[in-house]
Coordinates of C-alpha atoms in Angstrom, one line a residue:
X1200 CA 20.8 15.2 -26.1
X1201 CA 23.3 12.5 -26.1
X1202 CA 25.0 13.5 -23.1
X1203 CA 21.5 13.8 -21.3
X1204 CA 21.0 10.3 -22.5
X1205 CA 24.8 8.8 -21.3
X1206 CA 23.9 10.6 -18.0
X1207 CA 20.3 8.8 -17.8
X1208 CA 22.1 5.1 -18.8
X1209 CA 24.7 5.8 -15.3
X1210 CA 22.0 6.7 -13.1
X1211 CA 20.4 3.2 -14.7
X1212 CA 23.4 1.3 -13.9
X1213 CA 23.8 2.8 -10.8
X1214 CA 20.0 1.8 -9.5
X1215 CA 21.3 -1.9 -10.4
X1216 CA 23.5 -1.8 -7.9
X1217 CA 21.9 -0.1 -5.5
X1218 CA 18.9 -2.3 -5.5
X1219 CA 21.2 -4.9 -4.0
X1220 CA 22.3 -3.1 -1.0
X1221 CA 18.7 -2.6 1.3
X1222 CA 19.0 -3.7 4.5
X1223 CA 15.8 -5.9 5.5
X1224 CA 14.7 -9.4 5.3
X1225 CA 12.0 -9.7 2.4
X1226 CA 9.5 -11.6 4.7
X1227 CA 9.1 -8.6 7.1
X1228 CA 8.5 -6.5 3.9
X1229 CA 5.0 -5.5 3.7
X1230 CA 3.4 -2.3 1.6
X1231 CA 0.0 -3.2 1.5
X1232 CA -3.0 -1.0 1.9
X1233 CA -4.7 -1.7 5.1
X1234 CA -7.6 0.5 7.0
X1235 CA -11.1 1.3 7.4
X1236 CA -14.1 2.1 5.4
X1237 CA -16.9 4.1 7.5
X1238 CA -19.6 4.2 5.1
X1239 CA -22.9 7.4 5.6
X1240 CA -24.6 4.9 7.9
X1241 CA -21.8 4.7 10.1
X1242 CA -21.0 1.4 9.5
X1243 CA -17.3 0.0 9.7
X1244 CA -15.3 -2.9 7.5
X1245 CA -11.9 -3.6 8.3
X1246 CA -9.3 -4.9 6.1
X1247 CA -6.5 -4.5 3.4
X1248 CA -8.1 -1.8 0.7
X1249 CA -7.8 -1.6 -3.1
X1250 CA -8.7 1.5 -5.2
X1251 CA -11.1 -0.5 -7.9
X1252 CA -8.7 -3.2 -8.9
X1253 CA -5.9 -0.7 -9.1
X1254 CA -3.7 1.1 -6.4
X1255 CA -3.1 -1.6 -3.9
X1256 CA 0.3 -0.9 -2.3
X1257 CA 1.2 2.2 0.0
X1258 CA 3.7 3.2 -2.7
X1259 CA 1.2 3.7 -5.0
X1260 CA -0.2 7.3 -6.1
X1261 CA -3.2 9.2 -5.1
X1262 CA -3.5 11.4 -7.9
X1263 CA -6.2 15.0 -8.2
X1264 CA -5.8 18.8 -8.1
X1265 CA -6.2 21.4 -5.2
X1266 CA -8.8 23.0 -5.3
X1267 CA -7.2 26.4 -4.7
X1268 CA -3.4 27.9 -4.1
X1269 CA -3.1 29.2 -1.3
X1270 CA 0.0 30.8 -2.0
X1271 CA -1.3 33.3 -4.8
X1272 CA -1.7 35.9 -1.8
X1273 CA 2.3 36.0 -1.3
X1274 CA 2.8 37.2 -4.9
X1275 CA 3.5 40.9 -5.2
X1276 CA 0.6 42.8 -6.8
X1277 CA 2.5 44.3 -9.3
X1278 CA 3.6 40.6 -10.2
X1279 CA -0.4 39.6 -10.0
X1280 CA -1.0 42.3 -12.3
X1281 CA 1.6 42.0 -14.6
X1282 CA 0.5 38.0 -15.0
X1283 CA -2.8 38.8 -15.3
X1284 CA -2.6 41.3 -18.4
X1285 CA 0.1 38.6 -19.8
X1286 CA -2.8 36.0 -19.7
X1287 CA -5.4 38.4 -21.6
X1288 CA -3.0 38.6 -24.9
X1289 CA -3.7 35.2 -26.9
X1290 CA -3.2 34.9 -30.6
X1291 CA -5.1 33.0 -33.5
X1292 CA -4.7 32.7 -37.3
X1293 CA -2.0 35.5 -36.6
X1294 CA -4.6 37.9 -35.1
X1295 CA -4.5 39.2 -31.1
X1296 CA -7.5 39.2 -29.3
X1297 CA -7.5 40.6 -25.7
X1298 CA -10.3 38.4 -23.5
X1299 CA -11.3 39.6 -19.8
X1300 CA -9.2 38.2 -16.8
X1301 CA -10.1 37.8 -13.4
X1302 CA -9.6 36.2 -10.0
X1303 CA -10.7 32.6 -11.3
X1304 CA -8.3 33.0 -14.3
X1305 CA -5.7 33.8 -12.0
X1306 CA -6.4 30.3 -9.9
X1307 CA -6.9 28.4 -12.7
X1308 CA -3.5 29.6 -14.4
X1309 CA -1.9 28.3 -11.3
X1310 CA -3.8 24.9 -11.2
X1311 CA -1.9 22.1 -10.4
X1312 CA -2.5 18.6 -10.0
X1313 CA -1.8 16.9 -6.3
X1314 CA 0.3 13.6 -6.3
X1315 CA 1.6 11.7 -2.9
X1316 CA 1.9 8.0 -1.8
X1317 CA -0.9 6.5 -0.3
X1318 CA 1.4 5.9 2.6
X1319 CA 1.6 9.2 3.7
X1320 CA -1.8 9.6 3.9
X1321 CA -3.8 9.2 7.2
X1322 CA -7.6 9.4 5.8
X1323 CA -9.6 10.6 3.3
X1324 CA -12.9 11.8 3.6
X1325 CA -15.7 11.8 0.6
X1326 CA -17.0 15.3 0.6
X1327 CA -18.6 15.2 -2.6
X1328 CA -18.9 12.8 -6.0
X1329 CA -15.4 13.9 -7.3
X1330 CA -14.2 15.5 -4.3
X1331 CA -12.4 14.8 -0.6
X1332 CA -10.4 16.1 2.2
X1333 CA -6.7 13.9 2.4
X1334 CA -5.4 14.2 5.7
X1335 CA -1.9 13.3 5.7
X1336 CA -0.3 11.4 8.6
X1337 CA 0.8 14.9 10.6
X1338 CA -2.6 16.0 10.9
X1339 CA -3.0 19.0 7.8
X1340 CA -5.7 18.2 5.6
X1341 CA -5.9 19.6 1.7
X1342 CA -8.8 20.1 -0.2
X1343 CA -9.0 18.1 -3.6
X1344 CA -11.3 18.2 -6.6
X1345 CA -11.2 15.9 -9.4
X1346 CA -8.1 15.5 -11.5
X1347 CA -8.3 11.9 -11.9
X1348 CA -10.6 8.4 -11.7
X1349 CA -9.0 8.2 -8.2
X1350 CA -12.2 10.2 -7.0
X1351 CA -15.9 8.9 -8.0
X1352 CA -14.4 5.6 -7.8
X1353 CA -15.6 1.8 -6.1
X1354 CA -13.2 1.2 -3.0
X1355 CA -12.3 -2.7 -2.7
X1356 CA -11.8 -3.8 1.0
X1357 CA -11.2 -7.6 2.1
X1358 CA -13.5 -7.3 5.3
X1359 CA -11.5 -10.1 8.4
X1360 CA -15.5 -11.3 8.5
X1361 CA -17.2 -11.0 5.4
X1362 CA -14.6 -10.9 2.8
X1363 CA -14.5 -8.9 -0.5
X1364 CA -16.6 -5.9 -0.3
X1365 CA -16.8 -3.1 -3.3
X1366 CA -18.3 -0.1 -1.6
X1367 CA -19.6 2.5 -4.3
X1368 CA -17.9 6.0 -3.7
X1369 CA -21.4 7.8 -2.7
X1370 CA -21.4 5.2 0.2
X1371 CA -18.5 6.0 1.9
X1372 CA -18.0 8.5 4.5
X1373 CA -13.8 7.9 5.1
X1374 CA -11.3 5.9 4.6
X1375 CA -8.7 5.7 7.2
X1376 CA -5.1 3.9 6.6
X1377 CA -3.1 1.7 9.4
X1378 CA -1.4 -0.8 9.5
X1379 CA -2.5 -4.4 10.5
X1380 CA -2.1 -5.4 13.8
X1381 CA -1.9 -8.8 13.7
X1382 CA -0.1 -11.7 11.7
X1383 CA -3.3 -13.0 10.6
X1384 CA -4.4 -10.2 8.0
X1385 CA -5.7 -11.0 4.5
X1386 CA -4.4 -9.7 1.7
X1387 CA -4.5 -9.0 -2.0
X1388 CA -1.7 -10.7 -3.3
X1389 CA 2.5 -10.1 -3.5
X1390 CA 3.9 -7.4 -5.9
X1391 CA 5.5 -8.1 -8.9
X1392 CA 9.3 -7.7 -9.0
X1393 CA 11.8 -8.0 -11.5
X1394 CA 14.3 -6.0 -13.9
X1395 CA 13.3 -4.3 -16.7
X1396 CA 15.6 -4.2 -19.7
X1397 CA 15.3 -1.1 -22.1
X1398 CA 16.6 0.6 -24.6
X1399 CA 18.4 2.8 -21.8
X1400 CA 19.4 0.2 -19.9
X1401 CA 18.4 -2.2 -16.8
X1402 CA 16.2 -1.3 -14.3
X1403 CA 14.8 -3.3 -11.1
X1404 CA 11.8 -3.0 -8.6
X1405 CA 8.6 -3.4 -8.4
X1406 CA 6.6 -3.6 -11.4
X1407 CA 3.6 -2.4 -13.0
X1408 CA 2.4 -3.8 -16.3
X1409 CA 0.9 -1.5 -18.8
X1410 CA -0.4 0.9 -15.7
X1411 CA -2.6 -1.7 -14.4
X1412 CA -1.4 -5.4 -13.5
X1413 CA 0.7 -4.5 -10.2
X1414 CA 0.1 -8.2 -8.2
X1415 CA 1.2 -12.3 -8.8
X1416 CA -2.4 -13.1 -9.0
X1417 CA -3.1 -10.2 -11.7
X1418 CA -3.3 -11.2 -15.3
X1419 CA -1.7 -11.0 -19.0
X1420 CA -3.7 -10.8 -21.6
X1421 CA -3.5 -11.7 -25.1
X1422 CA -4.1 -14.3 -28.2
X1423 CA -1.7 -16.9 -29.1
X1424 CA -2.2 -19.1 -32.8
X1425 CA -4.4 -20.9 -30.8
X1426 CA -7.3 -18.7 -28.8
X1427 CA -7.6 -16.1 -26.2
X1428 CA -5.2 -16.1 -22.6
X1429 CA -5.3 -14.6 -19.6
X1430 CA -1.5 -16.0 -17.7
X1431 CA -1.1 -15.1 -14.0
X1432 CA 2.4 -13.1 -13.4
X1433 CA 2.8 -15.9 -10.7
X1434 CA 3.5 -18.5 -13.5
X1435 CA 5.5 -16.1 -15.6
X1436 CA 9.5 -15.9 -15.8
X1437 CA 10.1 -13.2 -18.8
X1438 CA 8.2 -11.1 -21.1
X1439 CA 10.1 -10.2 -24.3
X1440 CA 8.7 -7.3 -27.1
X1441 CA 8.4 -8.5 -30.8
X1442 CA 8.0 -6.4 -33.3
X1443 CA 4.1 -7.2 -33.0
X1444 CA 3.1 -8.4 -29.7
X1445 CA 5.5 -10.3 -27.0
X1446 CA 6.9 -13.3 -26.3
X1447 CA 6.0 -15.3 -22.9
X1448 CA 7.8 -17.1 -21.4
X1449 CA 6.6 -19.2 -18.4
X1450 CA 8.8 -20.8 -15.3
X1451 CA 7.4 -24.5 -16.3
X1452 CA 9.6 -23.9 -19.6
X1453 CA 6.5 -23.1 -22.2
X1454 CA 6.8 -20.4 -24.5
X1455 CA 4.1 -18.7 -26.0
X1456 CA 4.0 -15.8 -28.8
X1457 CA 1.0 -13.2 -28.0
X1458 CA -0.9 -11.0 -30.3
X1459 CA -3.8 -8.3 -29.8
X1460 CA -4.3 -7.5 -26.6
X1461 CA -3.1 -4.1 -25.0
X1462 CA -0.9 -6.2 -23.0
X1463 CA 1.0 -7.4 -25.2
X1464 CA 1.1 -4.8 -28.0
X1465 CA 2.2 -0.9 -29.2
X1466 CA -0.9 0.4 -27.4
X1467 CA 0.6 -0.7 -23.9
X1468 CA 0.4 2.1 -21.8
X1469 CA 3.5 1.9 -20.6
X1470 CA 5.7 -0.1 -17.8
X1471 CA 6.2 1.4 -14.2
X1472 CA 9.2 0.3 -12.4
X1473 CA 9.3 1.5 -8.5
X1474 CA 12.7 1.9 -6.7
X1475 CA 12.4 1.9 -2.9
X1476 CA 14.2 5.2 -1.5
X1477 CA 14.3 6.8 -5.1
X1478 CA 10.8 6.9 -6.8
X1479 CA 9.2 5.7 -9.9
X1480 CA 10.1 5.4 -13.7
X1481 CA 7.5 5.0 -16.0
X1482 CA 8.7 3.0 -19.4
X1483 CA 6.9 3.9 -22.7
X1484 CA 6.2 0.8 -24.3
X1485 CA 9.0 2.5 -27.4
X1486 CA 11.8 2.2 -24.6
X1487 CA 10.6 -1.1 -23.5
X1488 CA 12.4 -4.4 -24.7
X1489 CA 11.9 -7.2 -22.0
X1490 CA 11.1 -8.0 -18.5
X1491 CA 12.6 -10.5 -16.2
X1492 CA 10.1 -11.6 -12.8
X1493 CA 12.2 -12.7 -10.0
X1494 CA 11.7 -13.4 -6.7
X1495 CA 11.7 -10.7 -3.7
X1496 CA 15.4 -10.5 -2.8
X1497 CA 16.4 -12.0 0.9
X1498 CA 17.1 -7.9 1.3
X1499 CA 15.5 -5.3 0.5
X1500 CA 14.2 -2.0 2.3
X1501 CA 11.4 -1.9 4.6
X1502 CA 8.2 -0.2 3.1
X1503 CA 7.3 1.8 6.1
X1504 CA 10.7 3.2 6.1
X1505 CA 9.8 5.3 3.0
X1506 CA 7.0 6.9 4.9
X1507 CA 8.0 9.0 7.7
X1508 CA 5.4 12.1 8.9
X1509 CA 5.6 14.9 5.9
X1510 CA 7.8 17.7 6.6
X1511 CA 7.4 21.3 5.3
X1512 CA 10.3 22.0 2.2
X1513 CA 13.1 23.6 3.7
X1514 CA 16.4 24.5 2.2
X1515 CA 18.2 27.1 0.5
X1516 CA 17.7 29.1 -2.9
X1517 CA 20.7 30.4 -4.6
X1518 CA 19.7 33.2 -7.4
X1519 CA 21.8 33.9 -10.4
X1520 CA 22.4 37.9 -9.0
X1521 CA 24.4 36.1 -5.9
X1522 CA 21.4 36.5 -3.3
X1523 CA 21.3 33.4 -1.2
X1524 CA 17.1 32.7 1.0
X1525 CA 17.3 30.2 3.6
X1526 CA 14.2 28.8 4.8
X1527 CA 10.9 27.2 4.3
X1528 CA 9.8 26.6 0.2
X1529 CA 6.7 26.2 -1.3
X1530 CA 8.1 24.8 -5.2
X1531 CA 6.3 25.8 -8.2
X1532 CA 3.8 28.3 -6.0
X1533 CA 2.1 25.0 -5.4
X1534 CA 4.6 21.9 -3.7
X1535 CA 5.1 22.8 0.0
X1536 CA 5.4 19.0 1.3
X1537 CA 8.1 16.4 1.1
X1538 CA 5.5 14.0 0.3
X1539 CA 4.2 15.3 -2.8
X1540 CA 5.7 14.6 -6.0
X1541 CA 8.3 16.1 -8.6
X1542 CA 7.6 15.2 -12.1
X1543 CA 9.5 14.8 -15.5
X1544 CA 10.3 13.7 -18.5
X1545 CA 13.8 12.6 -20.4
X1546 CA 13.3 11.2 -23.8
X1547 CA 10.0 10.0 -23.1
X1548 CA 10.8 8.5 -19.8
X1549 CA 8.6 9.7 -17.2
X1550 CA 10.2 10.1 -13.6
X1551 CA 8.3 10.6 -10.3
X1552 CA 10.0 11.5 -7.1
X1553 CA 8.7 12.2 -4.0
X1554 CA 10.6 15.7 -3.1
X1555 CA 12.1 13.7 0.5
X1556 CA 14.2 12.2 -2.0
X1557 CA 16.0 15.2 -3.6
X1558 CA 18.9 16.8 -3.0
X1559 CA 19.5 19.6 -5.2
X1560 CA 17.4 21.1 -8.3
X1561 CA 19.4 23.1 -10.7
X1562 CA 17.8 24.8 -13.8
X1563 CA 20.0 24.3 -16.8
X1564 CA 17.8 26.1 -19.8
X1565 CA 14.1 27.4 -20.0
X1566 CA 13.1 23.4 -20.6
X1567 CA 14.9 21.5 -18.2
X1568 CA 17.2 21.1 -15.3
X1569 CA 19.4 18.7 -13.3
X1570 CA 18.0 17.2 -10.2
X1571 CA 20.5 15.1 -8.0
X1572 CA 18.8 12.3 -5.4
X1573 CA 20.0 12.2 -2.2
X1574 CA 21.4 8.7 -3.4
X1575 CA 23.9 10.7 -5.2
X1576 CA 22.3 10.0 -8.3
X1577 CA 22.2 12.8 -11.2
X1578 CA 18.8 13.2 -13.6
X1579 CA 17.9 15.6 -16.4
X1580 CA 14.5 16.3 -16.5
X1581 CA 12.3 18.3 -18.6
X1582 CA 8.8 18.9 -20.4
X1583 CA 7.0 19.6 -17.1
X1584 CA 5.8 22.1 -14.9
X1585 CA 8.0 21.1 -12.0
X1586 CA 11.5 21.5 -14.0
X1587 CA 10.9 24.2 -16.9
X1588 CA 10.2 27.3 -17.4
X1589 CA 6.3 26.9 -17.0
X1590 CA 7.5 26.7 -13.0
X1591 CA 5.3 29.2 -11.6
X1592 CA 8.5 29.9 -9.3
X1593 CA 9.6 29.6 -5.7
X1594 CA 8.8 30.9 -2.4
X1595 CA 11.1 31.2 0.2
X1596 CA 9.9 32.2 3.7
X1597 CA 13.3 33.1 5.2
X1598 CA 11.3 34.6 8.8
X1599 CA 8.3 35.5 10.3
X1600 CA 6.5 37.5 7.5
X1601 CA 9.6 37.7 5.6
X1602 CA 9.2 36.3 2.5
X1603 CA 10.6 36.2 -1.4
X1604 CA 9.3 35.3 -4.2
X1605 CA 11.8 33.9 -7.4
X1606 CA 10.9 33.8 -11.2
X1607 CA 12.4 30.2 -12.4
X1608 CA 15.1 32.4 -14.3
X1609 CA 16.0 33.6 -11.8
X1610 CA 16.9 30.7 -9.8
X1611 CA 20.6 29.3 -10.0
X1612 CA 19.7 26.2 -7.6
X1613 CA 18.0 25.0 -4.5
X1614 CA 19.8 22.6 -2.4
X1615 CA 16.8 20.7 0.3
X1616 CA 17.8 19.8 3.9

């Protein structure tokens, strides 16, 4: 595990570097969520969109799970079959007990939550309480059902007329996402930025505090010797751990020592630090020592950039018996779109990158593997779905009804195109 850790502190080090080599002026940078609101009475606001004083930016996640895999009719039937009795055999308190399967088993076994960026997503539509149809920008639409607080949720939208609106989830019919088109747009505030020191190194981008606090004009919470705050991240230069609570230090010089609040203490959900053109890195608060807010650099890469129309997964699959498929993947049975999202763990370090940014996936044991960026950078992830041996395994459609279907054993690597 200490080499998987030496190769996590590189790829760090190397993210350092590279977030001082983008290539556009910070004023033109803008990720905001702009759009529409069409509500059941056919009624339109206009304006930049929050998701109930969270997800404001286009980089941020719209999380829930398909409703059904549409891929479970590829599998071979012997391969159905074979799952399906697997699934029956459970154990407890050393005994075997055999329960009934069926077709619902079978699409619940292969479950799997949907992630993507809110910027490549062209509408939503509210077909139910918890449920929607996300159309993403090329025009196919997937069905989602629950999953998260994403769905069910008030919609925050800074109307050009009438100002802040928070439009309860029943009232809305859909949501569509453009950009502003004029200089004159409200809205919600600038993005925190910074570099995040932990205990496996430095790390910069865009921040979000304890999976919440994401804008300048968002607030720290805590309770100095002296009574309750609430800071803006505007007026704050560095955030350092203590062994109970942090210390706060603001850009006028005062320093304050902050107790009590989630904030500020062990049960801080955890720091997410966004790298354009790589992904996110979420920091449990164990790993996290100190945060430094800086200033947007005079360069840095455009947001829209990160967003181009989805693309179907295409590469090639190399299997350990020396058979090489080239063509169109659908990953884990489920991920058939550059725009969703790989996920994974190393040492408690969560890591999620969209798939446009991967290179090459490499299982190394039944519980991890390697995945190397386009960037050139080299990760070891594990404890998930997407990179262990609970991958429900690939397709590869290599023609017109030509198809194969690989057990994540079987699979020496896939390199994307």
């Amino acid at each position: 595990m200490g080499y998987l850790i030496k190769i996590l502190l590189f790829f760090f080090l190397f993210l350092k570097l590279l977030c001082n080599s983008f290539e556009l002026n910070a004023q033109n940078y803008s990720c905001d969520l702009y759009g529409s609101i069409t509500t059941v009475d056919s009624v339109v606001y206009t304006g930049a969109i929050r998701w109930n004083n969270e997800e404001v930016f286009q980089t941020d996640f719209f999380n829930s799970r398909k409703e059904s895999n549409a891929y479970l009719k590829y599998l071979d039937p012997l391969e159905h079959q074979k799952t399906r009795v697997k699934s029956r055999k459970n154990y407890w308190a050393g005994f075997k007990f055999v329960r009934e399967s069926n077709d619902n088993d079978w699409q619940t076994k292969y479950s799997r939550k949907f992630q993507c960026r809110f910027g490549d997503i062209k509408s939503i539509t509210v077909t139910g309480r918890e449920s929607v149809d996300l159309e993403l920008k090329t025009g196919k639409f997937i069905q989602l059902k629950g999953g998260s607080n994403d769905l069910g949720t008030q919609i925050w939208i800074l109307d050009k007329e009438l100002g802040l609106l928070k439009i309860d989830w029943e009232r809305i019919n859909v949501i569509n996402f453009f950009t502003c088109s004029d200089n004159n747009c409200q809205y919600f505030g600038n993005p925190i930025y910074g570099k995040l020191i932990s205990t496996k190194g430095e790390f910069v981008g865009f921040i979000q505090w304890d999976h919440d606090e994401r804008l300048q004009t968002d607030f720290l919470d805590g309770r100095s010797v002296d009574g309750e705050v609430s800071i803006a991240f505007s007026n704050i230069l560095s955030i350092q751990k203590l062994k109970e609570g942090c210390r706060v230090m603001l850009k006028s010089g005062r320093e304050l020592d902050l107790i009590g609040k989630n904030d500020v203490n062990n049960n801080n959900r955890g720091v997410i630090v966004d790298i354009p053109g790589v992904g996110r890195v979420d920091f449990s608060w164990e790993h996290f020592l100190s945060l430094k807010l800086m200033p947007l650099p005079e360069k840095i890469a455009g947001c829209m950039d990160q967003f181009p129309n989805s693309q179907r997964l295409y590469g090639t699959v190399y299997s350990n018996a020396g058979r090489i498929y080239k063509g169109i993947i659908v990953y884990d049975l489920d991920e058939a779109m550059d725009s969703e999202i790989l996920n994974g763990y190393n040492d408690k370090i969560e890591f999620f990158l969209p798939f446009r940014n991967i290179k090459i996936i490499e299982p190394k044991a039944f519980n991890y593997c390697m995945v190397e960026l386009k960037t050139g950078q080299k990760l070891y992830l594990g404890d998930q779905a997407d990179v262990s041996e609970q991958n429900a395994g690939i397709l590869v459609f290599t023609g017109i009804n030509e198809y194969s279907f690989l057990q994540w054993n079987e699979i020496k690597r896939i390199d994307f195109e």
